[in-house]
Coordinates of C-alpha atoms in Angstrom, one line a residue:
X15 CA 49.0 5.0 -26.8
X16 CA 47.2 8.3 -26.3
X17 CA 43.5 6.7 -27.5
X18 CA 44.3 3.8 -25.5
X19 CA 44.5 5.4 -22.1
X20 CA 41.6 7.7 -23.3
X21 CA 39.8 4.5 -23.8
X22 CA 40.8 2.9 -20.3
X23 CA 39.6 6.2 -18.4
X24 CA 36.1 6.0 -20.2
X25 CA 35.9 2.3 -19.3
X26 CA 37.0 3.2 -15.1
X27 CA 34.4 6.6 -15.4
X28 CA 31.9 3.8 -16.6
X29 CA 32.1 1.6 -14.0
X30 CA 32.5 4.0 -11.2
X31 CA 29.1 6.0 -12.9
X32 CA 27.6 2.5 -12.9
X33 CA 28.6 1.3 -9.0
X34 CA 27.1 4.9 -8.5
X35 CA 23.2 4.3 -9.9
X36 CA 22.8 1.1 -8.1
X37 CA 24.1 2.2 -4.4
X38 CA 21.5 5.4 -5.0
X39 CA 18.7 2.4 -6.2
X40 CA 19.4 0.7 -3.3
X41 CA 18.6 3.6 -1.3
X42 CA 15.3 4.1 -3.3
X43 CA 16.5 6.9 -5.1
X44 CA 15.0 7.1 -8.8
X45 CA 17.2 9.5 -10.9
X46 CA 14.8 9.4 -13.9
X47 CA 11.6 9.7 -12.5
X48 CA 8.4 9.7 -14.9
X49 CA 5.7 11.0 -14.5
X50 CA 2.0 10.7 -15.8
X51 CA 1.8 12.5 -19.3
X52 CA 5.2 10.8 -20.7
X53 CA 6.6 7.1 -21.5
X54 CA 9.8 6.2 -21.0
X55 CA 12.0 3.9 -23.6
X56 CA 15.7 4.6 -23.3
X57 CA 16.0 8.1 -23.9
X58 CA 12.9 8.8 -25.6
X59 CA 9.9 10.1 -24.1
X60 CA 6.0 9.8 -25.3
X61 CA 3.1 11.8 -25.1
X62 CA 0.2 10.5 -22.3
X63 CA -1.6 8.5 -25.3
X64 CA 0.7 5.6 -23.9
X65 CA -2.3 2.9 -23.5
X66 CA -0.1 1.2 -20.8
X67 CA 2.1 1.1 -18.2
X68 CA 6.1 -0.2 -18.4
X69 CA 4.9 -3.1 -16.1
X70 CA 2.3 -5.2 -17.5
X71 CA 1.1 -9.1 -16.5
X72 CA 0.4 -11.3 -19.4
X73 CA -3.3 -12.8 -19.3
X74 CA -4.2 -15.0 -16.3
X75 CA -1.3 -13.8 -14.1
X76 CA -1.5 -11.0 -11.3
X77 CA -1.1 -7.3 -11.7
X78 CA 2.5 -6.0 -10.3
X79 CA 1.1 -3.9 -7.4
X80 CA 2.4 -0.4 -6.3
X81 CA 1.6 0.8 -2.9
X82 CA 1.6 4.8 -2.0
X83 CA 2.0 5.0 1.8
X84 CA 4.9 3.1 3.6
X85 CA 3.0 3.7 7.3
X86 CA 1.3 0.8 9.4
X87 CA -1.1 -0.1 6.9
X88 CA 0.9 0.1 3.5
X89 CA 3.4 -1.6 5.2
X90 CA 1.8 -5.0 6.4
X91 CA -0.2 -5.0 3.0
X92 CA 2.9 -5.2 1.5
X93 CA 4.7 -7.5 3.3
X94 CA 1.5 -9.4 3.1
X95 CA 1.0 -9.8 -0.6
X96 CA 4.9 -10.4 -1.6
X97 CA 4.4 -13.0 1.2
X98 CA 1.2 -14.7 -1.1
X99 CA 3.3 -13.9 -4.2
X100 CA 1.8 -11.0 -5.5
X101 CA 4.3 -9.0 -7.1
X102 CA 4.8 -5.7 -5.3
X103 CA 7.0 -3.6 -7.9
X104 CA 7.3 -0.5 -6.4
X105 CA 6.4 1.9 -2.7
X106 CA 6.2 5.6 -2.6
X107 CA 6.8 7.8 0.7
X108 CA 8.2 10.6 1.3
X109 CA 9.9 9.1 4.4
X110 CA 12.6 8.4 3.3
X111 CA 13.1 5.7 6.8
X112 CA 10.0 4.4 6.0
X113 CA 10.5 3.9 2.3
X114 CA 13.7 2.1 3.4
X115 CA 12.2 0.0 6.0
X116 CA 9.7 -0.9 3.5
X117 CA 12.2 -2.4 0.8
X118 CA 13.9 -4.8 3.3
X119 CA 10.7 -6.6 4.1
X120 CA 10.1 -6.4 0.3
X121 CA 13.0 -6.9 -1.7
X122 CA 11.5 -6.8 -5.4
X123 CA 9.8 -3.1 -4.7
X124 CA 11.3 0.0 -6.2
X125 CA 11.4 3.6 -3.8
X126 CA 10.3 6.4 -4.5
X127 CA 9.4 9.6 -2.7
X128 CA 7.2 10.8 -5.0
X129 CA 3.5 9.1 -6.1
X130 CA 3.4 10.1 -9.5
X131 CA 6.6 8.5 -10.4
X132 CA 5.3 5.3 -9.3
X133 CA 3.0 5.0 -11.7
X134 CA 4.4 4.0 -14.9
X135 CA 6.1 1.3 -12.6
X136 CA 2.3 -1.0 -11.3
X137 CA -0.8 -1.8 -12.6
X138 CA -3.0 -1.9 -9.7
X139 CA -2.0 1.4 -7.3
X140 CA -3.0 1.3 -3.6
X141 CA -3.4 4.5 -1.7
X142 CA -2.6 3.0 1.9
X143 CA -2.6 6.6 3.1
X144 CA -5.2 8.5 5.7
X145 CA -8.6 9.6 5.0
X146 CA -7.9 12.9 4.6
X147 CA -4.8 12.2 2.2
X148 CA -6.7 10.1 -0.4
X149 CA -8.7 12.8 -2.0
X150 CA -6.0 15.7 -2.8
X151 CA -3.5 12.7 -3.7
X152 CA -5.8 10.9 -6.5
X153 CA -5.7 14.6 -7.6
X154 CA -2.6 14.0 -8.6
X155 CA -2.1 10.9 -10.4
X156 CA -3.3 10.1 -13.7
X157 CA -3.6 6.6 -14.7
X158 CA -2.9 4.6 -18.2
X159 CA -5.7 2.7 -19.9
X160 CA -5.9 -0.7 -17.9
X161 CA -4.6 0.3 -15.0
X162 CA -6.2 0.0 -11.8
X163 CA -6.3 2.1 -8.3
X164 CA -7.8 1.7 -5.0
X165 CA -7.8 3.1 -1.5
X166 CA -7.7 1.6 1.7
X167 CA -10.2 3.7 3.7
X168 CA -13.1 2.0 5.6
X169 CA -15.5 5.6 5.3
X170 CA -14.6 6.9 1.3
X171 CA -16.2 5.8 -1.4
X172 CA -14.3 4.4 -4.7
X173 CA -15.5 7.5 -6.4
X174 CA -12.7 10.2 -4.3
X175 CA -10.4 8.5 -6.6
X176 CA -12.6 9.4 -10.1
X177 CA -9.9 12.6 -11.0
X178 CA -7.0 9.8 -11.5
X179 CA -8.9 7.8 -14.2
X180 CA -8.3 7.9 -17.6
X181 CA -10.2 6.0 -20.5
X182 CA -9.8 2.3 -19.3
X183 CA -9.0 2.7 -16.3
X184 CA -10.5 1.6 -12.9
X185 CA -11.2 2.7 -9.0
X186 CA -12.2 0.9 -6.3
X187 CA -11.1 0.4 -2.5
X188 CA -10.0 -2.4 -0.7
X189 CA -10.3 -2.0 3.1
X190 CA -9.0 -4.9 5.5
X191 CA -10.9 -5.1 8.8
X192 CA -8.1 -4.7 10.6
X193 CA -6.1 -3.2 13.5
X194 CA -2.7 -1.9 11.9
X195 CA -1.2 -0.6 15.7
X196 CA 1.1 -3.6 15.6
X197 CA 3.2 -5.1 12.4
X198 CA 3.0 -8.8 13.7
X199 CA -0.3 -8.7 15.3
X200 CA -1.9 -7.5 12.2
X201 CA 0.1 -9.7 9.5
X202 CA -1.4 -12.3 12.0
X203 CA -4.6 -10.6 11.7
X204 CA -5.7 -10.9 8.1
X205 CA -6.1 -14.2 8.1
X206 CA -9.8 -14.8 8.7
X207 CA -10.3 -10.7 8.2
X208 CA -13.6 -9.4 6.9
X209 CA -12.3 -7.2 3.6
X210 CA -14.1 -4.9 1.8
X211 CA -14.5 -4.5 -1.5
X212 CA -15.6 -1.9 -4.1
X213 CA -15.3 -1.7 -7.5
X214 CA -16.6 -2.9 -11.2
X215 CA -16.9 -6.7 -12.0
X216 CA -13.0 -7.2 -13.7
X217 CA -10.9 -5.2 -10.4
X218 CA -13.8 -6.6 -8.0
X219 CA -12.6 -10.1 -9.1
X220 CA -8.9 -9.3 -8.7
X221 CA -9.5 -7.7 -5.8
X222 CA -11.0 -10.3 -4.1
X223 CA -8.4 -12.6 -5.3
X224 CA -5.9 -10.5 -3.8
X225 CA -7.8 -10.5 -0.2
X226 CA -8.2 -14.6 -0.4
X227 CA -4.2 -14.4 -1.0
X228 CA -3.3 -12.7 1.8
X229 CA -5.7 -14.8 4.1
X230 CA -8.9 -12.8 4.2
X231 CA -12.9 -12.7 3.5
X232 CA -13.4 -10.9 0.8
X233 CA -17.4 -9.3 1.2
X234 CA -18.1 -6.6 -1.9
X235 CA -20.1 -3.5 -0.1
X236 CA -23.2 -2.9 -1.7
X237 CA -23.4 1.2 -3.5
X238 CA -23.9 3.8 -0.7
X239 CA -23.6 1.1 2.3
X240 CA -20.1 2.4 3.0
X241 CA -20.7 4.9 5.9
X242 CA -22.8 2.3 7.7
X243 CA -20.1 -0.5 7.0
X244 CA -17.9 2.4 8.8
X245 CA -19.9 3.2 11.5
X246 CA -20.4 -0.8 12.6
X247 CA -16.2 -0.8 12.4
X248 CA -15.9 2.3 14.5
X249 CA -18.3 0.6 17.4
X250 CA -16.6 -2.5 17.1
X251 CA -13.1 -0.7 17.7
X252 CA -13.7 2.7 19.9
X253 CA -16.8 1.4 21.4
X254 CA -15.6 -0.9 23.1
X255 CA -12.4 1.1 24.3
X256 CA -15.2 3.5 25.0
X257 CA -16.8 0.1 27.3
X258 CA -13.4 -0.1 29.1
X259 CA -12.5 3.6 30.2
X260 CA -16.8 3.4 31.7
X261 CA -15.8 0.5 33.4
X262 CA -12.5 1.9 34.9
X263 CA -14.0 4.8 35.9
X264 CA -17.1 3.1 37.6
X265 CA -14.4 1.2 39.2
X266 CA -12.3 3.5 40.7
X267 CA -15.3 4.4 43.0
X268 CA -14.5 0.9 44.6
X269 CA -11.1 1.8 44.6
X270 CA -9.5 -0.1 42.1
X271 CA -7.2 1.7 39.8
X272 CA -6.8 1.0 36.1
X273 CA -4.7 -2.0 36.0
X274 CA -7.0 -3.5 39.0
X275 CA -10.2 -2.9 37.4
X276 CA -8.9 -4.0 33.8
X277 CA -7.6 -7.6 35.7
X278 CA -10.6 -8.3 37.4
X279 CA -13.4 -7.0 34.8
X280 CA -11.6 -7.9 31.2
X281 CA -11.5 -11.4 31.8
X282 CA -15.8 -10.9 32.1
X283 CA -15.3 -8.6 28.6
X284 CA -13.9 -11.3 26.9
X285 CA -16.0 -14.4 28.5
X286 CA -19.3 -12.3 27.1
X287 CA -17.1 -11.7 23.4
X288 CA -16.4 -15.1 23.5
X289 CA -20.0 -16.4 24.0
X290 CA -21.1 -13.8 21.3
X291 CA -19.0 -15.6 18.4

């Protein structure tokens, strides 16, 4: 009788322990992270000579994608891609709202807070983070051999990402055209966006299959033509913002305040934008 209640604890401690681990998964809490350097398989870990990740695509078929940054831009590329059926396996952020908001929009993504632990979890990792982010954070991560990562910065080169590589492994950057203010506006966005690009012949391909699934151009930027592709963006952006605050000032001399001047001159903006295309 004794080994029989024994035995009907264990099972109720199991079940609770179990219930337990998938509430705290649903809140995007990992609570056996791994990191690069070790390999998980039940309880064993390996040493970084692992030549691949846990998630792996069988030939033909996409790479399960991870992104790093749940912001504007991480945010809408995910949604994005699980929308075009790319899997998206896992998001990293610190935010722990953002990592959360992330996972409803894309259900099959795992949380974590941490970028390193994401890792053993994609094979193509996107650094959807700011400029000055991508640099020290590639510093960080090691890759497995055939696995892939890329940034999403219009003004870096691929080669800020070079400390994460290991033997058979890839960089590149993939950099939608895009205004990322505004979720809806800018899921409505990439289709027809210009996209660039960078990267050897095998992630060039898949990257460009990627930007034709979610709607875009795919154009590959030539070596060292980034900070001009950068500066051209930045014009087409802040210069014309730039256009609009000249105007409003030159109009307040007619006395017309913002609103005014915007309502009778931005109609003639966009008339002389239109004619352009």
């Amino acid at each position: 009788m004794g080994d029989e209640i024994l035995a009907a604890r264990a099972e109720r401690r199991a079940e609770e322990d179990a219930e337990l681990v998938r509430e705290l998964e649903e809140q995007g809490i990992d609570l056996d992270p791994v990191g690069p350097g070790s390999h998980r398989h039940g309880d064993l870990e390996h040493a970084s000579d692992h030549q691949h990740p846990h998630a792996h695509s069988d030939p033909g078929e996409r790479p399960v994608v991870g992104i790093v940054g749940a912001g504007a831009v991480g945010l809408a590329l995910g949604i994005a891609l699980d929308r075009a059926g790319w899997p998206v396996g896992a998001v990293a952020s610190r935010d722990p709202d953002r990592r959360e908001r992330f996972r409803t929009h894309v259900g099959s993504a795992r949380g974590f807070a941490e970028a390193t632990a994401l890792v053993d979890d994609v094979e193509l990792v996107i650094l959807a983070v700011p400029d000055d982010v991508v640099t020290p954070l590639a510093a960080t991560l090691r890759l497995y051999a055939g696995q892939a990562i890329v940034h999403t910065s219009g003004l870096l080169g691929a080669e800020v990402l070079f400390p994460a590589l290991a033997a058979g492994s890839q960089a590149g950057a993939f950099h939608p055209l895009v205004a990322f203010a505004d979720l809806d506006r800018a899921l409505e966005a990439l289709h027809g966006a210009t996209i660039a690009i960078e990267g050897d012949e095998d992630l060039a391909a898949h990257l460009a299959d990627m930007a034709e699934a979610i709607g875009g151009t795919p154009v590959r930027l030539a070596p060292g033509s980034k900070a001009a592709y950068h500066a051209a963006a930045v014009l087409s952006a802040g210069g014309v913002t730039a256009l609009l605050d000249t105007i409003r000032e030159v109009a307040a001399a007619v006395g017309l305040d913002e609103e005014g001047a915007l309502r009778i001159y931005l109609p003639l903006v966009e008339q002389t934008i239109a004619n352009a295309r």
